[in-house]
Amino acid sequence: MASKLFPVSRVGRLFRQSPFVQYRSFSVAPQRCSDSLPVVSISILRASQAVGPARSHRNSSHNNVNIPFKFTDSNLKVIDEILKRYPSQYKKAAVMPLLDLGQRQHGFTSISVMNEVARMLEMPPMRVYEVATFYTMYNREPVGKYFVQICTTTPCQLGGCGSTAIVDAITEHLGVTPGHTTEDGLFTVLEVECLGACVNAPMVQINDDYYEDLTPESIKSLLTAFKAAATSTDAKIPTPGPLSGRNTCENSAGLTSLQEPPVWNPETMMRKDGALDAQS
């Protein structure tokens, strides 16, 4: 019947002229192109294939391929120790610790740091760019001397005074909102997800250290101590950990359980043969 109504030649011509696109999008949400990731990852692919400098990279005065970067002699010794962990044919597996080492030396993971890591590990530069743009721990722009990361995930929002009060206190004390650096370059403030210290909420990570059990007053005192330490060697920074006086993450009321070492008695702790059959 269909062939009588629509001859085969006409049916084929009809479908060939169909204006509909025959594919389905992965997402129903509108595309929102990132302002930075395509520049550093996709377009740098073309730059890495070029002979000259990275033409597609957005150069700046502090981050461009013409700024030389070499690891210090002390860090080269560290790199030698790191590479010993991997077979020689798999030394590219050391890309993450080497990027971290470069960031600690240079202050941030610039494109020059990435290119030097790629050269040392004999990797295509694009493979290093992929790692550096995927993990948020690599800062591809300069940060302050003290990198303040505020956890605002649910446990920190609910624990203690709440992370919102801590964010407000930091903003008031430093005069910057999360995502910005103070004018003196000492502090960069960033809002982050869970840092794994939920029981000691609210907390912040400053550089490599955790400061926990915070209040608006204690976070202001902590930031004041860091600022003083930047200009004076006599200034003392509080010891990392809870600022409430408790030890690690113990109950603030003191130890209430497991106060005595458990007694392991094989006669009482071990189930005897046939015990399950007797219960059934």
PDB file of C-alpha atoms in Angstrom:
ATOM      1  CA  MET A   1       0.000   0.000   0.000  1.00  0.00           C
ATOM      2  CA  ALA A   2       2.780   2.370   0.916  1.00  0.00           C
ATOM      3  CA  SER A   3       4.512   1.794  -2.399  1.00  0.00           C
ATOM      4  CA  LYS A   4       1.321   2.706  -4.275  1.00  0.00           C
ATOM      5  CA  LEU A   5       0.821   5.943  -2.366  1.00  0.00           C
ATOM      6  CA  PHE A   6       4.485   6.926  -2.390  1.00  0.00           C
ATOM      7  CA  PRO A   7       6.665   5.443  -5.111  1.00  0.00           C
ATOM      8  CA  VAL A   8      10.068   4.318  -3.929  1.00  0.00           C
ATOM      9  CA  SER A   9      11.885   7.086  -5.801  1.00  0.00           C
ATOM     10  CA  ARG A  10       9.665   9.762  -4.267  1.00  0.00           C
ATOM     11  CA  VAL A  11       9.983   8.294  -0.749  1.00  0.00           C
ATOM     12  CA  GLY A  12      13.772   8.345  -0.928  1.00  0.00           C
ATOM     13  CA  ARG A  13      13.743  11.898  -2.232  1.00  0.00           C
ATOM     14  CA  LEU A  14      11.319  12.915   0.523  1.00  0.00           C
ATOM     15  CA  PHE A  15      13.550  11.600   3.308  1.00  0.00           C
ATOM     16  CA  ARG A  16      16.697  13.023   1.754  1.00  0.00           C
ATOM     17  CA  GLN A  17      15.138  16.475   1.862  1.00  0.00           C
ATOM     18  CA  SER A  18      14.056  16.143   5.493  1.00  0.00           C
ATOM     19  CA  PRO A  19      15.190  19.247   7.414  1.00  0.00           C
ATOM     20  CA  PHE A  20      15.375  17.438  10.770  1.00  0.00           C
ATOM     21  CA  VAL A  21      18.790  16.722  12.263  1.00  0.00           C
ATOM     22  CA  GLN A  22      19.013  13.051  13.141  1.00  0.00           C
ATOM     23  CA  TYR A  23      20.863  13.135  16.484  1.00  0.00           C
ATOM     24  CA  ARG A  24      20.082  13.683  20.145  1.00  0.00           C
ATOM     25  CA  SER A  25      22.018  15.976  22.448  1.00  0.00           C
ATOM     26  CA  PHE A  26      23.722  14.552  25.523  1.00  0.00           C
ATOM     27  CA  SER A  27      22.185  17.290  27.655  1.00  0.00           C
ATOM     28  CA  VAL A  28      18.996  19.293  27.537  1.00  0.00           C
ATOM     29  CA  ALA A  29      20.655  22.243  29.264  1.00  0.00           C
ATOM     30  CA  PRO A  30      22.051  25.084  27.159  1.00  0.00           C
ATOM     31  CA  GLN A  31      25.754  25.014  26.496  1.00  0.00           C
ATOM     32  CA  ARG A  32      27.761  27.357  28.702  1.00  0.00           C
ATOM     33  CA  CYS A  33      31.286  27.557  27.394  1.00  0.00           C
ATOM     34  CA  SER A  34      33.945  28.100  30.038  1.00  0.00           C
ATOM     35  CA  ASP A  35      35.988  31.257  29.844  1.00  0.00           C
ATOM     36  CA  SER A  36      39.258  29.523  30.647  1.00  0.00           C
ATOM     37  CA  LEU A  37      39.179  25.763  30.080  1.00  0.00           C
ATOM     38  CA  PRO A  38      38.852  25.846  26.266  1.00  0.00           C
ATOM     39  CA  VAL A  39      41.770  28.250  26.094  1.00  0.00           C
ATOM     40  CA  VAL A  40      44.065  26.109  28.219  1.00  0.00           C
ATOM     41  CA  SER A  41      43.014  22.666  27.030  1.00  0.00           C
ATOM     42  CA  ILE A  42      41.428  22.587  23.577  1.00  0.00           C
ATOM     43  CA  SER A  43      43.161  25.489  21.913  1.00  0.00           C
ATOM     44  CA  ILE A  44      46.519  24.655  23.471  1.00  0.00           C
ATOM     45  CA  LEU A  45      46.348  21.369  21.557  1.00  0.00           C
ATOM     46  CA  ARG A  46      46.943  23.382  18.407  1.00  0.00           C
ATOM     47  CA  ALA A  47      49.700  25.290  20.161  1.00  0.00           C
ATOM     48  CA  SER A  48      51.395  22.075  21.284  1.00  0.00           C
ATOM     49  CA  GLN A  49      51.414  20.854  17.696  1.00  0.00           C
ATOM     50  CA  ALA A  50      52.988  24.073  16.466  1.00  0.00           C
ATOM     51  CA  VAL A  51      56.717  24.560  16.214  1.00  0.00           C
ATOM     52  CA  GLY A  52      56.723  28.056  17.665  1.00  0.00           C
ATOM     53  CA  PRO A  53      55.317  29.352  20.982  1.00  0.00           C
ATOM     54  CA  ALA A  54      51.774  28.543  22.054  1.00  0.00           C
ATOM     55  CA  ARG A  55      49.939  30.852  19.675  1.00  0.00           C
ATOM     56  CA  SER A  56      46.471  29.963  21.019  1.00  0.00           C
ATOM     57  CA  HIS A  57      47.352  30.525  24.677  1.00  0.00           C
ATOM     58  CA  ARG A  58      46.231  33.774  26.268  1.00  0.00           C
ATOM     59  CA  ASN A  59      49.575  35.171  27.261  1.00  0.00           C
ATOM     60  CA  SER A  60      49.881  37.531  30.180  1.00  0.00           C
ATOM     61  CA  SER A  61      52.795  39.307  31.782  1.00  0.00           C
ATOM     62  CA  HIS A  62      53.005  36.642  34.506  1.00  0.00           C
ATOM     63  CA  ASN A  63      52.035  33.549  32.511  1.00  0.00           C
ATOM     64  CA  ASN A  64      53.400  32.982  29.042  1.00  0.00           C
ATOM     65  CA  VAL A  65      55.622  30.471  27.304  1.00  0.00           C
ATOM     66  CA  ASN A  66      58.525  32.909  27.103  1.00  0.00           C
ATOM     67  CA  ILE A  67      58.983  32.995  30.875  1.00  0.00           C
ATOM     68  CA  PRO A  68      61.712  30.446  31.638  1.00  0.00           C
ATOM     69  CA  PHE A  69      61.210  27.872  34.357  1.00  0.00           C
ATOM     70  CA  LYS A  70      63.685  25.325  35.669  1.00  0.00           C
ATOM     71  CA  PHE A  71      63.544  23.252  38.826  1.00  0.00           C
ATOM     72  CA  THR A  72      66.041  24.139  41.522  1.00  0.00           C
ATOM     73  CA  ASP A  73      68.874  21.766  42.341  1.00  0.00           C
ATOM     74  CA  SER A  74      67.179  20.696  45.559  1.00  0.00           C
ATOM     75  CA  ASN A  75      63.929  19.958  43.722  1.00  0.00           C
ATOM     76  CA  LEU A  76      65.814  18.031  41.042  1.00  0.00           C
ATOM     77  CA  LYS A  77      67.015  15.711  43.799  1.00  0.00           C
ATOM     78  CA  VAL A  78      63.407  15.300  44.937  1.00  0.00           C
ATOM     79  CA  ILE A  79      62.404  14.517  41.360  1.00  0.00           C
ATOM     80  CA  ASP A  80      65.088  11.831  41.165  1.00  0.00           C
ATOM     81  CA  GLU A  81      63.593  10.187  44.251  1.00  0.00           C
ATOM     82  CA  ILE A  82      60.079  10.439  42.816  1.00  0.00           C
ATOM     83  CA  LEU A  83      61.093   8.852  39.507  1.00  0.00           C
ATOM     84  CA  LYS A  84      62.595   5.875  41.333  1.00  0.00           C
ATOM     85  CA  ARG A  85      59.053   4.837  42.277  1.00  0.00           C
ATOM     86  CA  TYR A  86      58.153   4.109  38.669  1.00  0.00           C
ATOM     87  CA  PRO A  87      59.627   1.871  35.953  1.00  0.00           C
ATOM     88  CA  SER A  88      61.562   3.948  33.445  1.00  0.00           C
ATOM     89  CA  GLN A  89      59.040   3.257  30.672  1.00  0.00           C
ATOM     90  CA  TYR A  90      56.237   4.568  32.902  1.00  0.00           C
ATOM     91  CA  LYS A  91      57.875   7.694  34.275  1.00  0.00           C
ATOM     92  CA  LYS A  92      55.022   9.803  32.878  1.00  0.00           C
ATOM     93  CA  ALA A  93      53.019   8.477  35.839  1.00  0.00           C
ATOM     94  CA  ALA A  94      54.964  11.010  37.918  1.00  0.00           C
ATOM     95  CA  VAL A  95      53.235  13.937  36.192  1.00  0.00           C
ATOM     96  CA  MET A  96      51.072  14.823  39.200  1.00  0.00           C
ATOM     97  CA  PRO A  97      53.808  14.995  41.876  1.00  0.00           C
ATOM     98  CA  LEU A  98      56.055  16.913  39.484  1.00  0.00           C
ATOM     99  CA  LEU A  99      53.309  19.448  38.748  1.00  0.00           C
ATOM    100  CA  ASP A 100      52.761  19.846  42.480  1.00  0.00           C
ATOM    101  CA  LEU A 101      56.481  20.364  43.014  1.00  0.00           C
ATOM    102  CA  GLY A 102      56.587  22.939  40.226  1.00  0.00           C
ATOM    103  CA  GLN A 103      53.612  24.767  41.707  1.00  0.00           C
ATOM    104  CA  ARG A 104      55.255  24.901  45.134  1.00  0.00           C
ATOM    105  CA  GLN A 105      58.442  26.314  43.635  1.00  0.00           C
ATOM    106  CA  HIS A 106      56.888  28.777  41.191  1.00  0.00           C
ATOM    107  CA  GLY A 107      53.814  29.740  43.193  1.00  0.00           C
ATOM    108  CA  PHE A 108      51.306  28.468  40.646  1.00  0.00           C
ATOM    109  CA  THR A 109      51.145  26.009  37.761  1.00  0.00           C
ATOM    110  CA  SER A 110      52.042  28.262  34.867  1.00  0.00           C
ATOM    111  CA  ILE A 111      52.292  27.086  31.292  1.00  0.00           C
ATOM    112  CA  SER A 112      56.081  27.181  31.626  1.00  0.00           C
ATOM    113  CA  VAL A 113      55.856  24.777  34.566  1.00  0.00           C
ATOM    114  CA  MET A 114      53.647  22.450  32.507  1.00  0.00           C
ATOM    115  CA  ASN A 115      56.016  22.547  29.548  1.00  0.00           C
ATOM    116  CA  GLU A 116      59.050  21.791  31.721  1.00  0.00           C
ATOM    117  CA  VAL A 117      57.290  18.818  33.309  1.00  0.00           C
ATOM    118  CA  ALA A 118      56.353  17.574  29.839  1.00  0.00           C
ATOM    119  CA  ARG A 119      59.975  17.884  28.705  1.00  0.00           C
ATOM    120  CA  MET A 120      61.370  16.056  31.730  1.00  0.00           C
ATOM    121  CA  LEU A 121      58.872  13.194  31.480  1.00  0.00           C
ATOM    122  CA  GLU A 122      59.067  13.035  27.664  1.00  0.00           C
ATOM    123  CA  MET A 123      55.318  13.540  27.378  1.00  0.00           C
ATOM    124  CA  PRO A 124      53.288  15.454  24.793  1.00  0.00           C
ATOM    125  CA  PRO A 125      52.590  18.849  26.400  1.00  0.00           C
ATOM    126  CA  MET A 126      48.869  18.353  25.772  1.00  0.00           C
ATOM    127  CA  ARG A 127      48.832  15.376  28.147  1.00  0.00           C
ATOM    128  CA  VAL A 128      50.252  17.568  30.912  1.00  0.00           C
ATOM    129  CA  TYR A 129      47.733  20.326  30.151  1.00  0.00           C
ATOM    130  CA  GLU A 130      44.934  17.776  30.510  1.00  0.00           C
ATOM    131  CA  VAL A 131      46.058  16.882  34.018  1.00  0.00           C
ATOM    132  CA  ALA A 132      46.614  20.472  35.126  1.00  0.00           C
ATOM    133  CA  THR A 133      43.212  21.628  33.876  1.00  0.00           C
ATOM    134  CA  PHE A 134      41.319  18.673  35.354  1.00  0.00           C
ATOM    135  CA  TYR A 135      42.444  18.840  38.982  1.00  0.00           C
ATOM    136  CA  THR A 136      41.437  21.948  40.922  1.00  0.00           C
ATOM    137  CA  MET A 137      44.455  21.619  43.235  1.00  0.00           C
ATOM    138  CA  TYR A 138      46.642  22.998  40.453  1.00  0.00           C
ATOM    139  CA  ASN A 139      46.342  26.781  40.487  1.00  0.00           C
ATOM    140  CA  ARG A 140      46.804  28.044  36.962  1.00  0.00           C
ATOM    141  CA  GLU A 141      46.799  31.654  38.122  1.00  0.00           C
ATOM    142  CA  PRO A 142      48.860  33.186  40.951  1.00  0.00           C
ATOM    143  CA  VAL A 143      47.457  32.962  44.469  1.00  0.00           C
ATOM    144  CA  GLY A 144      48.379  34.845  47.611  1.00  0.00           C
ATOM    145  CA  LYS A 145      51.074  33.873  50.062  1.00  0.00           C
ATOM    146  CA  TYR A 146      48.315  32.357  52.185  1.00  0.00           C
ATOM    147  CA  PHE A 147      45.738  30.381  50.227  1.00  0.00           C
ATOM    148  CA  VAL A 148      42.556  30.296  52.328  1.00  0.00           C
ATOM    149  CA  GLN A 149      40.102  27.598  51.235  1.00  0.00           C
ATOM    150  CA  ILE A 150      36.759  27.712  53.033  1.00  0.00           C
ATOM    151  CA  CYS A 151      34.672  24.559  53.185  1.00  0.00           C
ATOM    152  CA  THR A 152      30.975  25.388  52.730  1.00  0.00           C
ATOM    153  CA  THR A 153      29.592  21.890  52.249  1.00  0.00           C
ATOM    154  CA  THR A 154      26.571  20.823  54.335  1.00  0.00           C
ATOM    155  CA  PRO A 155      28.441  19.550  57.461  1.00  0.00           C
ATOM    156  CA  CYS A 156      30.350  22.831  57.731  1.00  0.00           C
ATOM    157  CA  GLN A 157      27.158  24.790  57.151  1.00  0.00           C
ATOM    158  CA  LEU A 158      25.499  22.949  60.034  1.00  0.00           C
ATOM    159  CA  GLY A 159      28.425  22.398  62.411  1.00  0.00           C
ATOM    160  CA  GLY A 160      29.292  24.870  65.134  1.00  0.00           C
ATOM    161  CA  CYS A 161      28.460  28.440  64.157  1.00  0.00           C
ATOM    162  CA  GLY A 162      28.148  27.425  60.493  1.00  0.00           C
ATOM    163  CA  SER A 163      30.416  28.142  57.543  1.00  0.00           C
ATOM    164  CA  THR A 164      28.292  31.115  56.435  1.00  0.00           C
ATOM    165  CA  ALA A 165      29.364  32.990  59.554  1.00  0.00           C
ATOM    166  CA  ILE A 166      33.005  32.114  58.796  1.00  0.00           C
ATOM    167  CA  VAL A 167      32.715  33.358  55.205  1.00  0.00           C
ATOM    168  CA  ASP A 168      31.161  36.591  56.413  1.00  0.00           C
ATOM    169  CA  ALA A 169      33.905  37.057  59.014  1.00  0.00           C
ATOM    170  CA  ILE A 170      36.672  36.498  56.449  1.00  0.00           C
ATOM    171  CA  THR A 171      35.032  38.867  53.984  1.00  0.00           C
ATOM    172  CA  GLU A 172      34.697  41.536  56.662  1.00  0.00           C
ATOM    173  CA  HIS A 173      38.235  41.087  57.974  1.00  0.00           C
ATOM    174  CA  LEU A 174      40.096  40.875  54.648  1.00  0.00           C
ATOM    175  CA  GLY A 175      37.808  43.032  52.533  1.00  0.00           C
ATOM    176  CA  VAL A 176      37.533  40.459  49.716  1.00  0.00           C
ATOM    177  CA  THR A 177      34.910  37.907  48.766  1.00  0.00           C
ATOM    178  CA  PRO A 178      35.679  34.285  47.825  1.00  0.00           C
ATOM    179  CA  GLY A 179      37.484  34.028  44.512  1.00  0.00           C
ATOM    180  CA  HIS A 180      39.629  37.125  45.033  1.00  0.00           C
ATOM    181  CA  THR A 181      43.048  38.128  46.384  1.00  0.00           C
ATOM    182  CA  THR A 182      43.742  40.958  48.790  1.00  0.00           C
ATOM    183  CA  GLU A 183      45.493  44.030  47.414  1.00  0.00           C
ATOM    184  CA  ASP A 184      48.672  43.267  49.360  1.00  0.00           C
ATOM    185  CA  GLY A 185      48.819  39.818  47.737  1.00  0.00           C
ATOM    186  CA  LEU A 186      48.899  38.010  51.086  1.00  0.00           C
ATOM    187  CA  PHE A 187      45.561  36.219  51.016  1.00  0.00           C
ATOM    188  CA  THR A 188      43.596  34.468  48.315  1.00  0.00           C
ATOM    189  CA  VAL A 189      40.158  33.317  49.456  1.00  0.00           C
ATOM    190  CA  LEU A 190      38.337  30.447  47.767  1.00  0.00           C
ATOM    191  CA  GLU A 191      35.115  28.626  48.572  1.00  0.00           C
ATOM    192  CA  VAL A 192      35.561  24.854  48.209  1.00  0.00           C
ATOM    193  CA  GLU A 193      33.714  21.608  48.724  1.00  0.00           C
ATOM    194  CA  CYS A 194      34.262  19.046  51.507  1.00  0.00           C
ATOM    195  CA  LEU A 195      37.829  18.844  52.805  1.00  0.00           C
ATOM    196  CA  GLY A 196      37.188  15.772  54.956  1.00  0.00           C
ATOM    197  CA  ALA A 197      37.178  17.330  58.428  1.00  0.00           C
ATOM    198  CA  CYS A 198      33.403  17.264  58.903  1.00  0.00           C
ATOM    199  CA  VAL A 199      33.484  16.336  62.588  1.00  0.00           C
ATOM    200  CA  ASN A 200      35.505  19.494  63.318  1.00  0.00           C
ATOM    201  CA  ALA A 201      33.285  21.851  61.343  1.00  0.00           C
ATOM    202  CA  PRO A 202      33.461  24.638  60.443  1.00  0.00           C
ATOM    203  CA  MET A 203      36.993  24.667  59.124  1.00  0.00           C
ATOM    204  CA  VAL A 204      39.357  26.227  56.589  1.00  0.00           C
ATOM    205  CA  GLN A 205      42.516  25.038  54.892  1.00  0.00           C
ATOM    206  CA  ILE A 206      45.338  27.581  54.755  1.00  0.00           C
ATOM    207  CA  ASN A 207      48.080  26.372  52.426  1.00  0.00           C
ATOM    208  CA  ASP A 208      48.651  22.778  53.613  1.00  0.00           C
ATOM    209  CA  ASP A 209      47.181  23.042  57.122  1.00  0.00           C
ATOM    210  CA  TYR A 210      43.681  22.593  58.538  1.00  0.00           C
ATOM    211  CA  TYR A 211      42.224  24.966  61.135  1.00  0.00           C
ATOM    212  CA  GLU A 212      39.033  23.654  62.691  1.00  0.00           C
ATOM    213  CA  ASP A 213      36.267  24.335  65.227  1.00  0.00           C
ATOM    214  CA  LEU A 214      36.225  27.925  64.020  1.00  0.00           C
ATOM    215  CA  THR A 215      34.207  30.879  65.236  1.00  0.00           C
ATOM    216  CA  PRO A 216      34.058  34.362  63.671  1.00  0.00           C
ATOM    217  CA  GLU A 217      36.399  35.601  66.394  1.00  0.00           C
ATOM    218  CA  SER A 218      38.934  32.780  66.050  1.00  0.00           C
ATOM    219  CA  ILE A 219      39.157  33.029  62.254  1.00  0.00           C
ATOM    220  CA  LYS A 220      39.821  36.774  62.491  1.00  0.00           C
ATOM    221  CA  SER A 221      42.546  36.185  65.084  1.00  0.00           C
ATOM    222  CA  LEU A 222      44.020  33.461  62.881  1.00  0.00           C
ATOM    223  CA  LEU A 223      44.185  35.719  59.821  1.00  0.00           C
ATOM    224  CA  THR A 224      45.715  38.501  61.911  1.00  0.00           C
ATOM    225  CA  ALA A 225      48.420  36.086  63.079  1.00  0.00           C
ATOM    226  CA  PHE A 226      49.195  35.060  59.500  1.00  0.00           C
ATOM    227  CA  LYS A 227      49.475  38.683  58.399  1.00  0.00           C
ATOM    228  CA  ALA A 228      51.840  39.416  61.272  1.00  0.00           C
ATOM    229  CA  ALA A 229      53.935  36.356  60.364  1.00  0.00           C
ATOM    230  CA  ALA A 230      54.396  37.728  56.850  1.00  0.00           C
ATOM    231  CA  THR A 231      56.256  40.756  58.179  1.00  0.00           C
ATOM    232  CA  SER A 232      57.831  39.494  61.408  1.00  0.00           C
ATOM    233  CA  THR A 233      59.715  36.341  62.256  1.00  0.00           C
ATOM    234  CA  ASP A 234      58.690  36.674  65.896  1.00  0.00           C
ATOM    235  CA  ALA A 235      54.968  36.337  65.182  1.00  0.00           C
ATOM    236  CA  LYS A 236      53.489  32.969  66.085  1.00  0.00           C
ATOM    237  CA  ILE A 237      50.776  31.204  64.129  1.00  0.00           C
ATOM    238  CA  PRO A 238      48.391  28.925  66.050  1.00  0.00           C
ATOM    239  CA  THR A 239      49.066  25.214  65.776  1.00  0.00           C
ATOM    240  CA  PRO A 240      46.980  23.576  63.029  1.00  0.00           C
ATOM    241  CA  GLY A 241      43.960  21.600  64.188  1.00  0.00           C
ATOM    242  CA  PRO A 242      40.996  22.510  66.376  1.00  0.00           C
ATOM    243  CA  LEU A 243      41.086  26.036  67.753  1.00  0.00           C
ATOM    244  CA  SER A 244      38.586  25.141  70.470  1.00  0.00           C
ATOM    245  CA  GLY A 245      41.128  23.437  72.736  1.00  0.00           C
ATOM    246  CA  ARG A 246      40.022  19.865  72.171  1.00  0.00           C
ATOM    247  CA  ASN A 247      42.437  17.197  70.998  1.00  0.00           C
ATOM    248  CA  THR A 248      42.005  16.226  67.336  1.00  0.00           C
ATOM    249  CA  CYS A 249      38.364  15.200  66.855  1.00  0.00           C
ATOM    250  CA  GLU A 250      37.507  13.842  70.289  1.00  0.00           C
ATOM    251  CA  ASN A 251      34.204  14.623  71.941  1.00  0.00           C
ATOM    252  CA  SER A 252      34.320  18.150  73.378  1.00  0.00           C
ATOM    253  CA  ALA A 253      32.897  16.723  76.633  1.00  0.00           C
ATOM    254  CA  GLY A 254      35.783  14.315  76.932  1.00  0.00           C
ATOM    255  CA  LEU A 255      36.175  10.654  76.146  1.00  0.00           C
ATOM    256  CA  THR A 256      32.904   8.852  76.899  1.00  0.00           C
ATOM    257  CA  SER A 257      33.513   5.456  75.334  1.00  0.00           C
ATOM    258  CA  LEU A 258      36.362   3.019  74.821  1.00  0.00           C
ATOM    259  CA  GLN A 259      37.956   4.234  78.032  1.00  0.00           C
ATOM    260  CA  GLU A 260      39.469   0.816  78.698  1.00  0.00           C
ATOM    261  CA  PRO A 261      41.351  -1.387  76.283  1.00  0.00           C
ATOM    262  CA  PRO A 262      39.166  -4.226  74.974  1.00  0.00           C
ATOM    263  CA  VAL A 263      39.759  -7.691  76.363  1.00  0.00           C
ATOM    264  CA  TRP A 264      40.111 -10.235  73.634  1.00  0.00           C
ATOM    265  CA  ASN A 265      39.169 -13.672  74.911  1.00  0.00           C
ATOM    266  CA  PRO A 266      39.176 -16.377  72.234  1.00  0.00           C
ATOM    267  CA  GLU A 267      36.713 -18.443  74.268  1.00  0.00           C
ATOM    268  CA  THR A 268      34.070 -15.727  74.261  1.00  0.00           C
ATOM    269  CA  MET A 269      34.874 -13.822  71.061  1.00  0.00           C
ATOM    270  CA  MET A 270      35.143 -16.760  68.667  1.00  0.00           C
ATOM    271  CA  ARG A 271      32.018 -18.565  67.520  1.00  0.00           C
ATOM    272  CA  LYS A 272      32.170 -22.322  68.050  1.00  0.00           C
ATOM    273  CA  ASP A 273      31.483 -24.880  65.378  1.00  0.00           C
ATOM    274  CA  GLY A 274      27.779 -25.603  64.973  1.00  0.00           C
ATOM    275  CA  ALA A 275      26.696 -22.401  66.780  1.00  0.00           C
ATOM    276  CA  LEU A 276      24.764 -21.147  63.768  1.00  0.00           C
ATOM    277  CA  ASP A 277      23.014 -24.506  63.358  1.00  0.00           C
ATOM    278  CA  ALA A 278      21.931 -24.431  67.007  1.00  0.00           C
ATOM    279  CA  GLN A 279      20.457 -20.921  66.599  1.00  0.00           C
ATOM    280  CA  SER A 280      18.505 -21.915  63.526  1.00  0.00           C
TER     281      SER A 280
END
